[in-house]
Amino acid sequence: MYELKKPKERLFCEQCGKLVRYKTIKKRENYNVKNYPIEVERTVAICEECGTELLEPYYENENLKAAYRKYAELNNLVLPEEIKEIRSKYNVSQTLFALILGLGEATIQRYEMGSLPTKVNSDLIKRVSEPVEFYKILKSNKDNIPDIEYKRILGNIHRILKEFENKLEVQENV
């Protein structure tokens, strides 16, 4: 999947043989995602002149993303925004996150753009949302990252754990 900015104002209609204005409708449709039928409400471009369905790459991309997202939710796979949230929590780039996890940078990029992760990679990414688990993996892959980054990330983990400790103390005092 790739990122498209916005839909085009006019599309080519093969039936009419020219560029035409179009309207959009919603339509329930099944997508086959990894041999699994996923029903989504799809946005479809319709020629205003003859009523033919038109191909609009922006909507097709969004429809595919919706099908992938539903598949991910049904199969308990990590979602793109969850990956970004985890990276943000530890203040690491895609490159650094990939190095820490032992994955390719392009893999993390694809997952954040909506591609489906494998179950193994999804479980790994979910696991590192917990600071202690992130620390264990960081420590085991220490040789993959620059020492200065390792120390900075350790500091982030300690800060997160301290904040959690403080929250627990506040809750216990209530």
Coordinates of C-alpha atoms in Angstrom, one line a residue:
M1 CA 0.0 0.0 0.0
Y2 CA 1.1 3.5 -0.7
E3 CA 0.0 6.9 0.5
L4 CA -2.1 9.0 -1.9
K5 CA -2.9 12.6 -1.0
K6 CA -6.5 13.0 -2.3
P7 CA -8.9 11.7 -4.9
K8 CA -8.9 13.3 -8.4
E9 CA -11.6 15.7 -9.4
R10 CA -12.3 13.9 -12.7
L11 CA -11.8 10.3 -13.7
F12 CA -11.7 8.6 -17.1
C13 CA -14.9 6.6 -17.8
E14 CA -14.3 3.8 -20.3
Q15 CA -18.1 3.7 -21.0
C16 CA -18.3 7.4 -21.9
G17 CA -14.8 7.5 -23.4
K18 CA -13.8 10.8 -21.6
L19 CA -12.9 12.4 -18.3
V20 CA -16.1 12.8 -16.2
R21 CA -17.2 14.1 -12.8
Y22 CA -18.2 11.4 -10.4
K23 CA -20.1 10.8 -7.1
T24 CA -19.2 8.4 -4.4
I25 CA -21.3 5.7 -2.8
K26 CA -20.7 3.2 0.0
K27 CA -21.0 -0.4 -0.9
R28 CA -20.5 -3.6 1.3
E29 CA -18.0 -5.9 -0.3
N30 CA -15.8 -8.8 0.6
Y31 CA -12.0 -8.7 0.2
N32 CA -9.9 -11.8 0.4
V33 CA -7.1 -11.1 2.9
K34 CA -4.7 -14.0 3.4
N35 CA -7.4 -16.4 2.2
Y36 CA -9.8 -14.9 4.7
P37 CA -13.0 -13.1 3.6
I38 CA -13.2 -9.7 5.1
E39 CA -16.3 -7.6 4.6
V40 CA -15.9 -3.8 4.6
E41 CA -17.9 -0.8 3.6
R42 CA -16.1 0.3 0.5
T43 CA -16.1 3.8 -1.1
V44 CA -16.8 3.6 -4.9
A45 CA -16.6 6.3 -7.5
I46 CA -19.6 6.3 -9.9
C47 CA -19.7 8.2 -13.2
E48 CA -22.3 11.0 -13.0
E49 CA -23.1 10.6 -16.7
C50 CA -23.7 6.9 -17.1
G51 CA -23.5 5.3 -13.7
T52 CA -20.5 3.1 -14.4
E53 CA -18.1 2.2 -11.5
L54 CA -14.8 4.0 -12.0
L55 CA -11.3 3.2 -10.7
E56 CA -10.1 5.9 -8.3
P57 CA -6.7 4.8 -6.8
Y58 CA -7.2 6.9 -3.6
Y59 CA -10.5 5.2 -2.7
E60 CA -9.1 1.7 -3.7
N61 CA -6.1 2.3 -1.4
E62 CA -8.4 3.4 1.5
N63 CA -10.7 0.4 0.9
L64 CA -7.7 -2.0 1.0
K65 CA -6.4 -0.3 4.2
A66 CA -9.8 -0.8 5.8
A67 CA -9.8 -4.5 4.9
Y68 CA -6.3 -5.0 6.2
R69 CA -7.2 -3.1 9.4
K70 CA -10.3 -5.3 10.0
Y71 CA -8.2 -8.4 9.4
A72 CA -5.6 -7.2 11.8
E73 CA -8.2 -6.5 14.5
L74 CA -9.9 -9.9 14.0
N75 CA -6.5 -11.7 14.3
N76 CA -5.2 -9.6 17.2
L77 CA -2.3 -8.1 15.1
V78 CA -0.7 -4.9 16.1
L79 CA -2.1 -1.8 14.3
P80 CA 0.0 0.9 12.7
E81 CA -0.9 3.6 15.3
E82 CA 0.1 1.2 18.1
I83 CA 3.5 0.8 16.6
K84 CA 3.9 4.5 16.3
E85 CA 2.7 4.9 19.9
I86 CA 5.3 2.4 21.1
R87 CA 8.1 4.1 19.2
S88 CA 7.0 7.5 20.5
K89 CA 6.9 6.1 24.1
Y90 CA 10.6 5.2 23.9
N91 CA 11.5 8.1 21.6
V92 CA 13.0 5.9 18.9
S93 CA 13.0 6.3 15.1
Q94 CA 11.8 3.5 12.8
T95 CA 15.5 2.7 12.1
L96 CA 16.4 2.4 15.7
F97 CA 13.2 0.5 16.6
A98 CA 14.0 -2.0 13.8
L99 CA 17.6 -2.5 15.0
I100 CA 16.5 -3.1 18.6
L101 CA 13.9 -5.7 17.5
G102 CA 16.2 -7.3 15.0
L103 CA 13.8 -6.4 12.1
G104 CA 14.4 -4.5 8.9
E105 CA 13.7 -0.8 8.8
A106 CA 11.5 -1.3 5.7
T107 CA 9.5 -3.9 7.6
I108 CA 8.6 -1.3 10.3
Q109 CA 7.9 1.3 7.6
R110 CA 5.5 -1.1 5.8
Y111 CA 3.7 -2.0 9.1
E112 CA 3.2 1.7 10.0
M113 CA 1.8 2.3 6.5
G114 CA -0.8 -0.4 7.0
S115 CA 0.8 -3.6 5.7
L116 CA 0.0 -6.7 7.8
P117 CA 2.7 -7.9 10.1
T118 CA 3.3 -11.6 10.6
K119 CA 1.9 -13.0 13.9
V120 CA 5.4 -13.5 15.2
N121 CA 6.5 -9.9 14.5
S122 CA 3.1 -8.5 15.7
D123 CA 3.5 -10.4 19.0
L124 CA 7.1 -9.1 19.4
I125 CA 6.0 -5.5 18.8
K126 CA 3.1 -5.8 21.3
R127 CA 5.4 -7.4 23.8
V128 CA 7.8 -4.4 23.8
S129 CA 5.1 -2.0 24.7
E130 CA 5.9 -3.1 28.3
P131 CA 9.1 -1.3 29.4
V132 CA 10.6 -4.4 31.1
E133 CA 10.2 -6.5 27.9
F134 CA 11.6 -3.6 25.8
Y135 CA 14.6 -3.5 28.1
K136 CA 15.2 -7.2 27.7
I137 CA 15.2 -7.0 24.0
L138 CA 17.2 -3.8 23.9
K139 CA 19.8 -5.5 26.1
S140 CA 19.9 -8.6 24.0
N141 CA 20.4 -6.6 20.8
K142 CA 22.7 -4.0 22.4
D143 CA 25.5 -4.7 19.8
N144 CA 23.2 -3.7 17.0
I145 CA 22.9 0.0 18.1
P146 CA 25.3 2.8 18.9
D147 CA 26.3 3.0 22.5
I148 CA 25.1 6.6 22.9
E149 CA 21.6 5.5 21.6
Y150 CA 21.6 2.5 24.0
K151 CA 22.3 4.8 27.0
R152 CA 19.7 7.3 25.9
I153 CA 17.0 4.6 25.5
L154 CA 17.9 3.1 28.8
G155 CA 17.3 6.6 30.3
N156 CA 13.9 6.6 28.6
I157 CA 13.0 3.2 30.0
H158 CA 14.0 4.3 33.6
R159 CA 11.9 7.5 33.2
I160 CA 8.9 5.5 32.1
L161 CA 9.3 3.0 35.0
K162 CA 9.7 5.9 37.5
E163 CA 6.5 7.5 36.2
F164 CA 4.7 4.2 36.6
E165 CA 6.0 3.8 40.1
N166 CA 4.8 7.4 41.0
K167 CA 1.4 6.6 39.6
L168 CA 1.2 3.5 41.8
E169 CA 2.2 5.4 44.9
V170 CA -0.5 8.0 44.2
Q171 CA -3.1 5.3 43.7
E172 CA -2.1 3.6 46.9
N173 CA -2.4 6.9 48.9
V174 CA -6.0 7.5 47.6

